[in-house]
Amino acid sequence: MRKLFIALGFAFTLGFAQAQTTEVPKEKWYHAGVEQTGIYGVNTDQALQFLKDNKRKANTIVVGVLDSGVENFHEDLKANMWSNPKEIPGNGIDDDKNGYIDDVHGWSFLGTAKGINYNDDTTEVTRIYKALSSKYATFDQKKDQAAIAKNPSEYVEFQKIQKEYLSAVGKAKYNQQVAQSKLNAIEGGVNKMVLEFGDTKLTKDILKNYQPTDSQILEALWIFGELKEDQWVGKMMKEVSNTYLGAARRAAKGDALSSHLNLDLVDRKDVDNPNDKKERFYGNGDSNGPESSHGTHVAGIIGAVRGNNIGSEGTVGGNNVKIMSVRTVPNGDERDKDVANAIYYAVDNGAKILNMSFGKPYSPDADLVWDAFKYASDKGVLIVKAAGNSNEDIDVHVHYPTNFRNGNIVSKSVLTVGASTKDPNALKARFSNYGKKSVDVFGPGQEIYATYPGVDQYRFLNGTSMASPAVAGVAALVWSHYPKLTAEDIRNILMETVNKNDQLKDISVTGGVVDSYKAVQKAEEIYKQRKLK
């Protein structure tokens, strides 16, 4: 049985029949306090005031962001990026003898020692299909029948995987053809609008009063109904074109067919030997990588610089955090071997909290990850991870990596996070996974504004990928001010002090959204009980 470390007496219940909310800037809503505004944010400012009143000073804390990479030179992140103090940048020497050459801001397990980065990868379904199809789709009836007789349960699994993989291939081919038709229909008109508008920044009034006479432009104007306003208002048409047509061209190329479903990419031997499960030291020091949008956004939610009057602010609430980037997640499913090694790297190099905003439905080498979970737990490290975005009950449909091994909990310092919204009357984000056993808490995860690649860029994004770092930042806020607590203490505190709501009670362990103010109150209480200073 799973043990729940929850002091229910300290939990707070706030149920609204039809909750009223106070207006909060949309860029900052996830910092709001529910008692003041009616919005279930993480209550950052009230937590900071409490810490100030109690004269609690912040200690530096390192948070490992295991993701696609982080733009370490972003204007709102660079001051809070972790730097390896014992590594001399660019000298090609492993100065600190940790096995990783020039790991200045972290490490990438998605590249070669020669600096070639790997971005596109397959899904786990593709990898499993390739492995099993060599046994059961040989088109030699005698061989197939002999293999089936030897392992009938594996053949049943192959049938399931084959159906899933080939269905995905068929869907990808259809989507590619649709995307090509769409591109053919709008490309000429969009390019003409680029010439007509020039350097003019678009507004709703400009578009409303725009009267084109060219038929191609008229046929392409509908794209503004598809785009969100923040994707074009205040931007030049050439910016809109680059973004929109860029995505359309990628879709027309058939990205899924060339990457996710590409059987030729399964054996990633240009990076490492994927079949060597014990291999640890591969990759390179480029912890930014070729495409770091996801990881940069995640990093900003945790630790964007506070008080610089630009961009966004992290839920850690200050500049006492250092973000360590460990590039783990490609354009495709992360590999279990990379996840395990990323955990080992981050733990061994000083991270106290790891954020893992990724997941997948299959995990053939889950044992590697579970062993790494246990390693992190034994070293006193907290793992915060996303629940996933399939709107599924992950008690039933497992979302990997999971903290359950054969039904038993692996680590007492892993926290799984679902996504909540700023609407108290529809608190669970519609995409968020849930689970009475498998999702511990909820955190803000819809329309979250944070850093984005481009030095001075910011975006609104949705996902449990955003909820997880919102909670990881809260964990860092608490732990940096109360450093004598353990990883298990921090996990328990966050779970015990959620703002409960009936909408979440049957779909998560705690039934609530994390609140940093109530968390620091509880941490202060524990410090006094244990006579800690």
Coordinates of N, CA and C in Angstrom, one line a residue, residues 385-388 416-420 429 431-434 439-445 463-464 467-468 471:
K385 N 7.6 16.3 -11.2 CA 7.4 15.8 -12.6 C 5.9 16.1 -13.1
A386 N 5.8 16.2 -14.4 CA 4.5 16.5 -15.0 C 3.6 15.3 -15.1
A387 N 2.3 15.4 -14.9 CA 1.4 14.3 -15.0 C 1.1 13.9 -16.4
G388 N 1.2 14.8 -17.4 CA 0.9 14.5 -18.8 C -0.4 15.2 -19.2
T416 N 4.2 14.4 -8.3 CA 3.6 14.4 -9.6 C 2.5 15.5 -9.6
V417 N 2.5 16.3 -10.7 CA 1.7 17.5 -10.7 C 0.8 17.6 -11.9
G418 N -0.5 17.8 -11.6 CA -1.5 18.1 -12.7 C -1.6 19.6 -12.9
A419 N -2.3 20.0 -14.0 CA -2.4 21.4 -14.3 C -3.8 22.0 -14.0
S420 N -3.7 23.1 -13.3 CA -5.0 23.9 -13.0 C -5.0 25.2 -13.8
A429 N -7.4 21.9 -15.7 CA -7.2 22.1 -17.1 C -7.7 20.9 -17.9
F431 N -6.9 19.4 -20.5 CA -5.9 18.5 -21.1 C -5.2 17.7 -20.0
S432 N -5.3 18.1 -18.8 CA -4.4 17.5 -17.7 C -4.8 16.1 -17.4
N433 N -3.8 15.2 -17.3 CA -4.0 13.9 -16.7 C -4.4 14.1 -15.2
Y434 N -4.9 13.0 -14.7 CA -5.3 13.0 -13.3 C -5.2 11.6 -12.7
V439 N -1.5 11.3 -9.1 CA -1.3 12.7 -9.2 C -1.4 13.3 -7.8
D440 N -0.3 13.9 -7.3 CA -0.2 14.3 -6.0 C -0.9 15.7 -5.7
V441 N -0.5 16.6 -6.6 CA -1.0 18.0 -6.4 C -1.3 18.6 -7.8
F442 N -2.0 19.8 -7.8 CA -2.1 20.5 -9.0 C -1.4 21.8 -8.9
G443 N -1.0 22.4 -10.0 CA -0.3 23.7 -10.1 C -0.7 24.4 -11.3
P444 N -0.6 25.7 -11.4 CA -1.0 26.5 -12.5 C -0.3 26.0 -13.8
G445 N -1.2 25.7 -14.8 CA -0.6 25.2 -16.0 C -1.2 25.6 -17.3
G463 N 0.1 23.4 -20.4 CA 0.5 22.1 -20.2 C 0.9 21.7 -18.8
T464 N 0.8 20.5 -18.4 CA 1.4 20.0 -17.1 C 2.9 20.3 -17.1
A467 N 2.8 23.4 -15.3 CA 2.4 23.2 -13.9 C 3.5 22.7 -13.0
S468 N 4.3 21.7 -13.6 CA 5.4 21.1 -12.8 C 6.4 22.1 -12.4
V471 N 5.3 24.4 -9.5 CA 5.4 23.7 -8.2 C 6.9 23.6 -7.8

